Coordinates of C-alpha atoms in Angstrom, one line a residue:
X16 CA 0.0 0.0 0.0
X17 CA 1.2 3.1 -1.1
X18 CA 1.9 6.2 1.3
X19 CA 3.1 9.5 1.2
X20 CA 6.2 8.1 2.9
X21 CA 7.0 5.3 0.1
X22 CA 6.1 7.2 -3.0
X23 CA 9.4 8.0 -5.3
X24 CA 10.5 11.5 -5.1
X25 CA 9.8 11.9 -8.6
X26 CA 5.8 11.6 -8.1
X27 CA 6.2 13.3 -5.1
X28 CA 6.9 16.4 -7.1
X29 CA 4.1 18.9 -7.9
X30 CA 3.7 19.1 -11.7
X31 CA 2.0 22.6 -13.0
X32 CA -1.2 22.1 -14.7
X33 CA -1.9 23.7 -18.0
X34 CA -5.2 25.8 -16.6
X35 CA -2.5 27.7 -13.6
X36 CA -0.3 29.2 -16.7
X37 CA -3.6 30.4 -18.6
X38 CA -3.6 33.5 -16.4
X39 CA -0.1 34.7 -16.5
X40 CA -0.4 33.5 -20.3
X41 CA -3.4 36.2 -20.3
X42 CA -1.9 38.9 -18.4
X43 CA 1.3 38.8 -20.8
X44 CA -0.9 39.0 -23.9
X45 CA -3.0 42.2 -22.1
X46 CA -0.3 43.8 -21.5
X47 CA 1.3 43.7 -25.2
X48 CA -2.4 44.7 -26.5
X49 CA -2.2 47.9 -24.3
X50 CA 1.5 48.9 -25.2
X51 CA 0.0 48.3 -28.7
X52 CA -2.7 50.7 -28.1
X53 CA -0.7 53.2 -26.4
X54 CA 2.0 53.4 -29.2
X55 CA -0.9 53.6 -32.0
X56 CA -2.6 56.4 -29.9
X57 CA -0.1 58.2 -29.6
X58 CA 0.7 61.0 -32.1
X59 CA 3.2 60.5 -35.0
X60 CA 5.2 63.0 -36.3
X61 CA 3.5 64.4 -39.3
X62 CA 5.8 64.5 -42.8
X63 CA 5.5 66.3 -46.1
X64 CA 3.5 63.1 -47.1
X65 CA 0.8 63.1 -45.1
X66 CA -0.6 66.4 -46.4
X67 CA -0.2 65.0 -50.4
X68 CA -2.7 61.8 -49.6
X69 CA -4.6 61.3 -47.1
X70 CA -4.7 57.2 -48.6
X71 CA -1.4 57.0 -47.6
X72 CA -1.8 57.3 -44.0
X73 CA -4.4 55.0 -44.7
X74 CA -2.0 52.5 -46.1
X75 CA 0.4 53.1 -43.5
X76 CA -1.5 52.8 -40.4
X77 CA -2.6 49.2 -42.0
X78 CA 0.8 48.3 -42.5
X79 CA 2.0 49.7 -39.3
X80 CA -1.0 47.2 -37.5
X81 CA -0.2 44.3 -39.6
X82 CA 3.8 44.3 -38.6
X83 CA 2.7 44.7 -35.0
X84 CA 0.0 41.6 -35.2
X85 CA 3.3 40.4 -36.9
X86 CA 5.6 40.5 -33.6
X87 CA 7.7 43.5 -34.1
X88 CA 9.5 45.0 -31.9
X89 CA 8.4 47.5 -29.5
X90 CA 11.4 49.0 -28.8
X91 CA 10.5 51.3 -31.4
X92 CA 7.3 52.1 -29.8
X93 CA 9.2 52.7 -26.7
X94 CA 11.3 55.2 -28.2
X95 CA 8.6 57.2 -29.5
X96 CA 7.2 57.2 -26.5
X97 CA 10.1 58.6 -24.7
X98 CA 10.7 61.5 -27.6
X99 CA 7.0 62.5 -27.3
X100 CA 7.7 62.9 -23.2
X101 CA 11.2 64.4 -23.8
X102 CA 8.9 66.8 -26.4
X103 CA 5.9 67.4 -24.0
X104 CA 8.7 68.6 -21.4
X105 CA 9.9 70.9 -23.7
X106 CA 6.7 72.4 -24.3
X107 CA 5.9 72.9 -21.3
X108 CA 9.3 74.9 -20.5
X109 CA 9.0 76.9 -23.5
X110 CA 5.4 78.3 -22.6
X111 CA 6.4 78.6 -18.8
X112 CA 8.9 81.3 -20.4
X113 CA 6.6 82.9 -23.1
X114 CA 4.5 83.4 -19.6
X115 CA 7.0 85.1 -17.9
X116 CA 7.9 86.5 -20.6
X117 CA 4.5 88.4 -20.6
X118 CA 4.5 89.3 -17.2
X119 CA 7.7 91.4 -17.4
X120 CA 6.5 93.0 -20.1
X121 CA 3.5 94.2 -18.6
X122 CA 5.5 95.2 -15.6
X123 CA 8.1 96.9 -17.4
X124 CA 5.8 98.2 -20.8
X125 CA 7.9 97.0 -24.1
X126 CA 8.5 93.8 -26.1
X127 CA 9.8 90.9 -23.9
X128 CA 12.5 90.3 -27.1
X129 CA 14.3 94.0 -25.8
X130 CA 14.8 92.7 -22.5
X131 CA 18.0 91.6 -20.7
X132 CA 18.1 88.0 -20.2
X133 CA 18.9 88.5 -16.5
X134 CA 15.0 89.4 -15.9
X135 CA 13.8 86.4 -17.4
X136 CA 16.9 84.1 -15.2
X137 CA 15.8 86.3 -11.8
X138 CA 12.4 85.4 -11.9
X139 CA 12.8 81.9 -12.8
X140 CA 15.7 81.8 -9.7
X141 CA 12.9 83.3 -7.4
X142 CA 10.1 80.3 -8.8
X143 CA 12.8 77.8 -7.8
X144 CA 13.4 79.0 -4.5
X145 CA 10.4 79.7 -3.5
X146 CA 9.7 76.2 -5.0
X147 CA 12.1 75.0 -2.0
X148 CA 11.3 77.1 0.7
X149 CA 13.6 79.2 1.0
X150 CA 14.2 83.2 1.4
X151 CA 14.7 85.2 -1.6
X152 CA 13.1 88.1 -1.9
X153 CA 14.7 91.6 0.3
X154 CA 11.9 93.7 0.6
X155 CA 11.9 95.1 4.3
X156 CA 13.8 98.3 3.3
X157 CA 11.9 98.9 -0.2
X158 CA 9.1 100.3 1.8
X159 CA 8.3 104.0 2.4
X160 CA 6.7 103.5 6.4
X161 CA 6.8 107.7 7.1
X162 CA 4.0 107.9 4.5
X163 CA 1.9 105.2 5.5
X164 CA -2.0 105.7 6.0
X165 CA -3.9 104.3 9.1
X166 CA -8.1 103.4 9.0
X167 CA -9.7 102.6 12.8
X168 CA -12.6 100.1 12.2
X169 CA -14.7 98.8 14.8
X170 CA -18.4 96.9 15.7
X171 CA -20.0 97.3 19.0
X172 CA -17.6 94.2 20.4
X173 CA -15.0 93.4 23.5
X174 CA -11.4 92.8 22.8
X175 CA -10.7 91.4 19.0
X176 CA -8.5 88.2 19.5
X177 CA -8.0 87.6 15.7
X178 CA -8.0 88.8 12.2
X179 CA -7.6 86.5 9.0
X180 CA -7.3 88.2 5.4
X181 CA -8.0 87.2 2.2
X182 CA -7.6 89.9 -0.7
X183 CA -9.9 92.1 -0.4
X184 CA -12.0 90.5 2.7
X185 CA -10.9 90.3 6.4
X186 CA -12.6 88.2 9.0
X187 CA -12.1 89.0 12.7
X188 CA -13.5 87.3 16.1
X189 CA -13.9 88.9 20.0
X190 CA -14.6 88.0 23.2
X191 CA -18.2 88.2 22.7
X192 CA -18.3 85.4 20.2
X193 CA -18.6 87.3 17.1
X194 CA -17.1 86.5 13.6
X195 CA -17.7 89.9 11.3
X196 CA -16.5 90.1 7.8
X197 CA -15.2 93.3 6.5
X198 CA -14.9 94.5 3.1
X199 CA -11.1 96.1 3.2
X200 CA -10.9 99.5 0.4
X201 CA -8.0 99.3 -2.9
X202 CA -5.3 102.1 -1.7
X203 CA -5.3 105.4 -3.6
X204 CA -1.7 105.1 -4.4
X205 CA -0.7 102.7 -7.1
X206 CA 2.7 100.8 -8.7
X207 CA 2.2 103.6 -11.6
X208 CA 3.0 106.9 -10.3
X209 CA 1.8 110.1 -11.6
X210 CA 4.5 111.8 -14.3
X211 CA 4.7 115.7 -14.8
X212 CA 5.3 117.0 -19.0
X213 CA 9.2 116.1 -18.3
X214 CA 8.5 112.7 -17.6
X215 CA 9.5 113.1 -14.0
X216 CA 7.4 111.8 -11.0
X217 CA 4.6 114.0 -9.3
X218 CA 4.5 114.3 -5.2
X219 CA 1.0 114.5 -4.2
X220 CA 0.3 117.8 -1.8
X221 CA -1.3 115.7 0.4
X222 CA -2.0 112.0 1.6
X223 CA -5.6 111.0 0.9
X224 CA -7.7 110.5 3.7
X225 CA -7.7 106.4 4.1
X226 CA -11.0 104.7 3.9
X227 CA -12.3 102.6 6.3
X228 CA -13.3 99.0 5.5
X229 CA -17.1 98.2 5.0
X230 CA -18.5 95.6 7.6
X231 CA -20.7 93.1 4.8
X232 CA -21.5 90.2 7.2
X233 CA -22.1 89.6 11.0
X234 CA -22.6 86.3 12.7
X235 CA -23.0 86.2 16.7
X236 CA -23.0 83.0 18.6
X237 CA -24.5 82.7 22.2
X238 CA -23.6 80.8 25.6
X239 CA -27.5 79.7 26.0
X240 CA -26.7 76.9 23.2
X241 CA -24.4 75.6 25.6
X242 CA -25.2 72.0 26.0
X243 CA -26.4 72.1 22.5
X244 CA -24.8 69.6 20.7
X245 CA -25.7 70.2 17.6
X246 CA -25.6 73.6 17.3
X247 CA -23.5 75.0 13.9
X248 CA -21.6 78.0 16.5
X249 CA -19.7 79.4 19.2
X250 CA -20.8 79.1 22.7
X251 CA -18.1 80.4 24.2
X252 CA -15.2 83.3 23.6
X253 CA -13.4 82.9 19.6
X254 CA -9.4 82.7 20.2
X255 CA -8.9 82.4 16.7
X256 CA -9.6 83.1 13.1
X257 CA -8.2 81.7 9.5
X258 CA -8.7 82.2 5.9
X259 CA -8.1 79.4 3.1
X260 CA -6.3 80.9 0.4
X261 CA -9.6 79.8 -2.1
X262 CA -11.5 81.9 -0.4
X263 CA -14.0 79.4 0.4
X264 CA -13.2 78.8 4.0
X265 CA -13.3 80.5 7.2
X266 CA -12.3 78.5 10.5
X267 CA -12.7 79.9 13.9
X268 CA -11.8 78.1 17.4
X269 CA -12.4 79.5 21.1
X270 CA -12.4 78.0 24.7
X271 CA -15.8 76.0 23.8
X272 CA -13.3 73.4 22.7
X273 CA -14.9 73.5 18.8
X274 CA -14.1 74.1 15.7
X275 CA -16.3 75.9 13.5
X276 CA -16.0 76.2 9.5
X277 CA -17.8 78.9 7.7
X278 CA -19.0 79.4 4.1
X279 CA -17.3 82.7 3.5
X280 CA -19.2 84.2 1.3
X281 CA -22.4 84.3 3.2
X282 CA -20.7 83.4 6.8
X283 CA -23.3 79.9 7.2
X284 CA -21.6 77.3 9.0
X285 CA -20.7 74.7 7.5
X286 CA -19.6 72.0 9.8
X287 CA -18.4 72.0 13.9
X288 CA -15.5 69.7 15.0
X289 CA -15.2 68.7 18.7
X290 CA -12.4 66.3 18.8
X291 CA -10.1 69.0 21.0
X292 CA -10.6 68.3 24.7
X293 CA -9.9 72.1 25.6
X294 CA -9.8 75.7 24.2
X295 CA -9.0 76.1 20.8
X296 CA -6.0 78.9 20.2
X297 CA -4.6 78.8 16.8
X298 CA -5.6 77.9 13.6
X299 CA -3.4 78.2 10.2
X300 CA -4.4 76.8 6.3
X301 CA -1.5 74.8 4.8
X302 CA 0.0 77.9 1.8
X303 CA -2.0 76.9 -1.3
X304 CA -4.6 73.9 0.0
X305 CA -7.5 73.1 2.4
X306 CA -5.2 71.4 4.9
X307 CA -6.4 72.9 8.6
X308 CA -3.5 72.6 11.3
X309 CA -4.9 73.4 14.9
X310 CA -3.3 73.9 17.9
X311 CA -5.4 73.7 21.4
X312 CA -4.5 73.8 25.2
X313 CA -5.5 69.8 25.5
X314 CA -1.3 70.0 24.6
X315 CA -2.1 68.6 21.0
X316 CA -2.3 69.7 17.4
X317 CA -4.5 68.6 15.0
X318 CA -5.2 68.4 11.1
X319 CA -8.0 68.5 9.2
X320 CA -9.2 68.2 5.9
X321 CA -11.8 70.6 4.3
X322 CA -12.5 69.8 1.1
X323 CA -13.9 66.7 2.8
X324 CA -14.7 68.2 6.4
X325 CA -13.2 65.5 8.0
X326 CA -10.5 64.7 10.6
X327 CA -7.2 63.7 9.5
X328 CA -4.7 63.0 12.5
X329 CA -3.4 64.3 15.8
X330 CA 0.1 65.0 16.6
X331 CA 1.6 64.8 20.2
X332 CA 4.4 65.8 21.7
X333 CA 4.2 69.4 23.9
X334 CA 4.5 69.0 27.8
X335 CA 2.3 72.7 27.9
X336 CA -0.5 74.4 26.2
X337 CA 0.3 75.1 22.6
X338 CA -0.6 78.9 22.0
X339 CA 0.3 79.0 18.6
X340 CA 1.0 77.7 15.3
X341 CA 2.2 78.8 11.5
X342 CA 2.8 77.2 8.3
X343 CA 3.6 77.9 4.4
X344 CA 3.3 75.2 1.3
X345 CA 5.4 72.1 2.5
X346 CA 3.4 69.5 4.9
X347 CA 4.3 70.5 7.7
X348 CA 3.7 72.8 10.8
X349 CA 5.6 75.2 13.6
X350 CA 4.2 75.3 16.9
X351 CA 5.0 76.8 20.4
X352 CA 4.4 75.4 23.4
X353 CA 3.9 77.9 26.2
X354 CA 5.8 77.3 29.4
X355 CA 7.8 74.1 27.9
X356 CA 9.5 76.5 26.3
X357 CA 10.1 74.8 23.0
X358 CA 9.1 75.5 19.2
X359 CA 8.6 71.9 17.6
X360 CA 8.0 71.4 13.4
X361 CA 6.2 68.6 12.8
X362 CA 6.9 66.9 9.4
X363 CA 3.7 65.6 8.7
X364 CA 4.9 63.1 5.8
X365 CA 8.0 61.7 7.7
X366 CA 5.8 60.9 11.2
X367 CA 8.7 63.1 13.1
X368 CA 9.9 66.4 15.0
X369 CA 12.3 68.8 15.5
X370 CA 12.3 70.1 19.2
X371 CA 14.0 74.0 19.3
X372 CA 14.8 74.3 23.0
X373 CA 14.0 78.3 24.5
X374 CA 14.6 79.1 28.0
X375 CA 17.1 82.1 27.3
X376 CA 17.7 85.6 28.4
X377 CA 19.5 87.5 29.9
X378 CA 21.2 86.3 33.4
X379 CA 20.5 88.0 36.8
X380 CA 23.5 89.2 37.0
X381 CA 24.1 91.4 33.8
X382 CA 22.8 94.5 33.3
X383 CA 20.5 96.0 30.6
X384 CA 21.2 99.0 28.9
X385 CA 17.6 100.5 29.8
X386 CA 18.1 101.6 33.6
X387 CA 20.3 99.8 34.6
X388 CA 17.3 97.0 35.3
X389 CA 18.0 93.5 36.1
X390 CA 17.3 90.8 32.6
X391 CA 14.4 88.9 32.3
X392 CA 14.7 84.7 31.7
X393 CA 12.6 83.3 29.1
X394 CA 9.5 82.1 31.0
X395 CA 6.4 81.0 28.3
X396 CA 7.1 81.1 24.8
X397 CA 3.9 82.9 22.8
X398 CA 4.0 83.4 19.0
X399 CA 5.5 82.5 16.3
X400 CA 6.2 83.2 12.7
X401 CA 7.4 81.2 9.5
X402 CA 9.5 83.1 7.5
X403 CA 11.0 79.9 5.0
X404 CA 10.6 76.7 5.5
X405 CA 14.2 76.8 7.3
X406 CA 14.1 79.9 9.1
X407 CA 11.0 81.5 11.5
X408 CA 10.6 84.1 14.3
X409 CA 9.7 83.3 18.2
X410 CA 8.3 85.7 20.6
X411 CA 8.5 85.3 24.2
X412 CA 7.0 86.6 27.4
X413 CA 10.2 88.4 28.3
X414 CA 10.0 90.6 25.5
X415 CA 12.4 89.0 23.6
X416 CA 12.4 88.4 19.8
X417 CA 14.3 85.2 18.3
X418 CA 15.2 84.3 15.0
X419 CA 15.8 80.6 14.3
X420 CA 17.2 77.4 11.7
X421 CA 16.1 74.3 11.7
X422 CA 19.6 73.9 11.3
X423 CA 20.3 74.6 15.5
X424 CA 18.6 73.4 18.5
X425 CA 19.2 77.2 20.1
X426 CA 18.3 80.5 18.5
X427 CA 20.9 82.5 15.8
X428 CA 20.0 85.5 17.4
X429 CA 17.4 87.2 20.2
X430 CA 16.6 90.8 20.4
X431 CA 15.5 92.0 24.4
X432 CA 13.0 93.8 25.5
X433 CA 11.8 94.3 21.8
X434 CA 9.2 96.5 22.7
X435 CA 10.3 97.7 25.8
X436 CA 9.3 98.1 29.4
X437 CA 6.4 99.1 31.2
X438 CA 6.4 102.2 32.7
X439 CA 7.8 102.6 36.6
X440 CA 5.0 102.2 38.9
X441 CA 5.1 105.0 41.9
X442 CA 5.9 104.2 45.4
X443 CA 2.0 106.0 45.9
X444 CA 0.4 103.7 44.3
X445 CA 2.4 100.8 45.0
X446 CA 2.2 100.8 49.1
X447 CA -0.7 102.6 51.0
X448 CA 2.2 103.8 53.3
X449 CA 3.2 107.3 54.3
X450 CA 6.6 106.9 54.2
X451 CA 6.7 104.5 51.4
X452 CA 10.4 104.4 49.4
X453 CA 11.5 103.5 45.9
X454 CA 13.7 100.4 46.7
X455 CA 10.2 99.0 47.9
X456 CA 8.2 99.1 44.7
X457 CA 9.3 96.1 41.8
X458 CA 11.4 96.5 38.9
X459 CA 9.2 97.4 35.5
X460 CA 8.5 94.3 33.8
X461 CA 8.7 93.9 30.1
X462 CA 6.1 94.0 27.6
X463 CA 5.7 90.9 26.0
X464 CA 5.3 90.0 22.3
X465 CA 1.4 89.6 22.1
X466 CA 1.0 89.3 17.8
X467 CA 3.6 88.3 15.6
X468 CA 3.7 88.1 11.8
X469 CA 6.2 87.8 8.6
X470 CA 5.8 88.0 4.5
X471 CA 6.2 84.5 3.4
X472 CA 9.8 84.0 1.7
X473 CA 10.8 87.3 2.4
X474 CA 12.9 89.1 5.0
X475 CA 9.9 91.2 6.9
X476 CA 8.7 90.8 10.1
X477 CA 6.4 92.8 12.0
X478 CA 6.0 92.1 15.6
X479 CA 2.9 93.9 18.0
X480 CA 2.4 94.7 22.3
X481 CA 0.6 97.4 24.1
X482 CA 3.7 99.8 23.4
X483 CA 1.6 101.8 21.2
X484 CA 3.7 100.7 18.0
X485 CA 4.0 98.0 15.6
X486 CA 8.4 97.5 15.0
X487 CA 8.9 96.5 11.6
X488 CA 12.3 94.2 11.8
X489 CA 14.0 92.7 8.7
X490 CA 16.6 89.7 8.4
X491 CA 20.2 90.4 7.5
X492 CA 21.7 89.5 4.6
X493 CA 23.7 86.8 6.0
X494 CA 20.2 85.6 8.0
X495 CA 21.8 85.5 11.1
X496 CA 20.2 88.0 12.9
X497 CA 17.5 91.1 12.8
X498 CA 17.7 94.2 12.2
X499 CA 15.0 97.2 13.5
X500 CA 13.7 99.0 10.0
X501 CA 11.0 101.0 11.4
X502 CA 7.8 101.7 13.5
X503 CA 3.9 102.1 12.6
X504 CA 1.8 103.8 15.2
X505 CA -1.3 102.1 16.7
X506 CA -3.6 103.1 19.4
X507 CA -3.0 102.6 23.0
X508 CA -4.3 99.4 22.9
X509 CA -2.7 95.7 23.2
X510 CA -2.1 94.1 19.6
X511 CA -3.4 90.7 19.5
X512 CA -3.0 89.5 16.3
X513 CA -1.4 90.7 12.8
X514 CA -2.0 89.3 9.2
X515 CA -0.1 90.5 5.9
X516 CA -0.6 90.6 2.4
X517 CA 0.8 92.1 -0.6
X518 CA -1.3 94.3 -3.0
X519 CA -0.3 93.5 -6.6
X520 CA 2.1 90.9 -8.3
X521 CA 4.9 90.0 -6.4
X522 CA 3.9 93.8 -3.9
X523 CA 4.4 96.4 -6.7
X524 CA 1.2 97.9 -5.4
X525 CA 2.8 98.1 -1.6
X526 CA 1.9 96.3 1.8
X527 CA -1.1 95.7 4.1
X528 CA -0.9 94.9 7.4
X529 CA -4.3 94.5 9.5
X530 CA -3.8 94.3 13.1
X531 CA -6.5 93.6 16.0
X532 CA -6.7 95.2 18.9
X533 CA -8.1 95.2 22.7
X534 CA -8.4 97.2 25.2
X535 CA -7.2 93.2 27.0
X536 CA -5.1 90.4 25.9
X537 CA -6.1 87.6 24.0
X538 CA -6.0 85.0 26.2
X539 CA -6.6 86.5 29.2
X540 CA -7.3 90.0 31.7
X541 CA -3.9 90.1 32.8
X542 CA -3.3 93.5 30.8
X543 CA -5.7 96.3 30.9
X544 CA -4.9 99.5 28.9
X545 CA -6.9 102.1 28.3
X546 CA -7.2 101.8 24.6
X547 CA -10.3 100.6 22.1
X548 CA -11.4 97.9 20.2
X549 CA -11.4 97.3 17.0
X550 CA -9.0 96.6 14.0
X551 CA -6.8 98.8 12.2
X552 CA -5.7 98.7 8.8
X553 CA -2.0 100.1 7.4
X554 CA -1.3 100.5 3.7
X555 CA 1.9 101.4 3.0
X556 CA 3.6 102.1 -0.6
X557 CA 7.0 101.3 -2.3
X558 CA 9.5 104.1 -1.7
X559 CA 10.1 106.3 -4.3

């Protein structure tokens, strides 16, 4: 009897059967059938005989099918293939220049064929870089910031905590869970300036009053819908406000731990998310998509999709409350983490993070140039700004300003007491004592950096407090440190957030800078001023 065990190892051995090679025999044939379609619909190059008779393009396509049925070669099919994508690549370079080509000469008002070549090699040097990230364009000192007009616009509100542009619309939220959507005015002054009959350039004999922007939309939410689950709103304070670049989207978050996305058009909500587990403080759009990054004080940061209105992921990491966050056009975020005292970037695609470790200051025992006052450690780290994808901006509680790499774990450089200190408090009204003396009363403490902002790709920063100025700073050439370019004067009033945008292509038609303020800060009451509410809009103009 006949076993497993006794059979000869040559029966033992599993022979194929014809009906297992009929699939692979099938998927070999399929795929010669679609590399023959693909080569016949693709289009041949056309010669002087094609436009004699059209019977001979007849005559060759039948021949041309009857030597593939045949077996020919496909090499030849491949290397068609590869010249028409070799071709297709070079017409796609040649009409990316006739493009640019067309922008300088609307920019600079004769034929693109006069122009020097360097034009046409600086602006494809500025797609590349900005194509990678990185800084290219020195624009801080091209500005003229003496001349630039100020508009005061306000609703009956409390303290505005944000502001989100998009060109020409801005969005901002307050403390009394309002989301208003202003209409912002073009600037009088333009790229083209006026010219005199010599050709030479005409000073105005006055600036224009500015306009103020035109409130188009108002949307208030209510604490009574409190245990309202499905309410589309705010029940509590908005934090934060952001603009997709579409102009589709508006997302809002406050201390009702929700997200809330609005049409923007019309301001209806759209959808409410309520993964985060506490307040809401920052929200940014990914530069050129629908990608949501949110940062809340649960210690986590969030993404989310809105062209789907969904939930994407959740990033951990901070050992504090993250305050705030920025991004630009690669997938990934910058956020701060309060009293941890770190800036982390989270690569989104590579499931990582860089940790930038804070802390720093100035030591007890140095001494500061203002008054001879005692430095101030790092102690909670606030804002900050993206500048390139390698580079960004912190600001701190102490006042300080720093400017970072991804490169270093510490900062390149830090500016103190960027905006100063507060102002001595008397020995009066410090002590209810007669006799009260000076050495009793504490040191001024510094004004912290309460809004923070930069151009994208550029070497501009602007930075806001309760000083009663926004400082306008600019990277060095070697982008090592920054440098103080100028001042804009706001009202007495704390500066919670900033946004920027540039009018025309590439800011020919000057700069825009919307900043909201409070009479308190965003987060809190620890700062009262005596100031107002409301926005403020700066337009400033390209030096002449």
């Amino acid at each position: 009897m006949s076993s497993f065990f006794t059979l000869p190892w040559t029966q033992k051995k599993r022979k194929r059967n014809d009906s297992e090679s009929t699939p692979v025999r099938k998927k070999i044939a399929t795929a010669v059938d679609e590399i023959s379609k693909v080569s016949q619909s693709k289009p041949q190059r056309s010669t002087r005989d094609d436009s004699i008779s059209g019977s001979d393009t007849d005559s060759g396509d039948a021949l041309r099918k009857g030597d593939q049925a045949e077996g020919e070669e496909t090499s030849d099919s491949e290397d068609v293939e590869a010249e028409t994508a070799a071709d297709r690549r070079l017409k796609l370079a040649e009409r990316y220049l006739e493009n640019i080509k067309g922008e300088i000469e609307q920019e600079v008002g004769f034929d693109a064929a006069e122009i020097d070549r360097d034009l046409i090699a600086e602006r494809l040097k500025e797609d590349v870089a900005e194509g990678k990230g990185r800084l290219y364009r020195h624009i801080a000192s091209s500005f003229d910031l003496d001349n630039a007009s100020r508009a005061l616009f306000r609703a009956d509100t409390l303290s505005t905590t944000g502001i989100a542009t998009f060109l020409p619309y801005a969005y901002t939220v307050s403390k009394d869970i309002t989301l208003i959507k202003w209409e912002l005015p073009a600037p009088m002054n333009t790229s083209i300036a006026p010219s005199d009959a010599n050709g030479g350039p005409v000073k105005p004999a006055s600036n224009p009053p500015p306009r103020r922007p035109k409130k188009l939309a108002f949307v208030r939410g209510t604490k009574a819908e409190a245990g309202n689950i499905g309410y589309l709103g705010h029940v509590d304070q908005i934090l934060t406000v952001a603009a997709s670049q579409d102009g589709k989207y508006v997302a809002t978050g406050g201390r009702d731990r929700r997200i809330v996305v609005w049409d923007a058009s019309n301001l209806s909500p759209l959808k409410v998310f309520t993964q985060h587990r506490d307040s809401v403080y920052g929200l940014v759009f990914r530069r050129g998509t629908n990608q949501l990054y949110s940062c809340a004080k649960d210690r986590t940061i969030k993404i989310w999709s809105l062209n789907e209105l969904a939930y994407v992921d959740t990033l951990f990491g901070h050992q504090d409350e993250v305050v705030d966050i920025a991004a630009l056009a690669l997938e990934r975020c910058l956020s701060v983490g309060a009293r941890d005292r770190t800036a982390r970037l989270w690569k989104v695609v590579e499931e990582s993070q860089l940790i930038f470790n804070g802390g720093g200051g100035e030591k007890k025992k140095d001494k500061l140039s203002l008054g001879g006052t005692k430095g101030f450690r790092e102690g909670s780290m606030d804002r900050v700004a993206m500048i390139d994808e390698q580079t960004f901006v912190t600001g701190s509680d102490n006042g300080s300003l720093s400017l970072w790499t991804t490169q270093r774990k510490k900062p390149l450089s830090s500016i103190s007491l960027a905006h100063g200190l507060e102002n001595p408090i008397a020995p009066e009204d410090f002590s209810a004592e007669t006799n009260s003396q000076q050495s009793t009363v504490p040191q001024p403490q510094p004004r912290w950096i309460t809004a923070l902002a930069a151009v994208p790709y550029s070497d501009l920063v602007v930075s806001g407090s309760w000083d009663g100025y926004l400082r306008i700073w600019k990277v060095s050439e070697d982008k090592k440190k920054l440098e103080a370019t100028g001042v804009l004067p706001t009202p007495s009033s704390v500066v919670n957030d900033l946004s920027i945008f540039e009018r025309g292509e590439r800011g020919m038609d000057g700069l825009c800078i919307v900043a909201a303020l409070g009479k308190e800060t965003r987060l809190g009451r620890w700062i009262k001023v005596k100031g107002r509410n409301g926005a403020a809009v700066y337009e400033i103009s390209l030096a002449r």
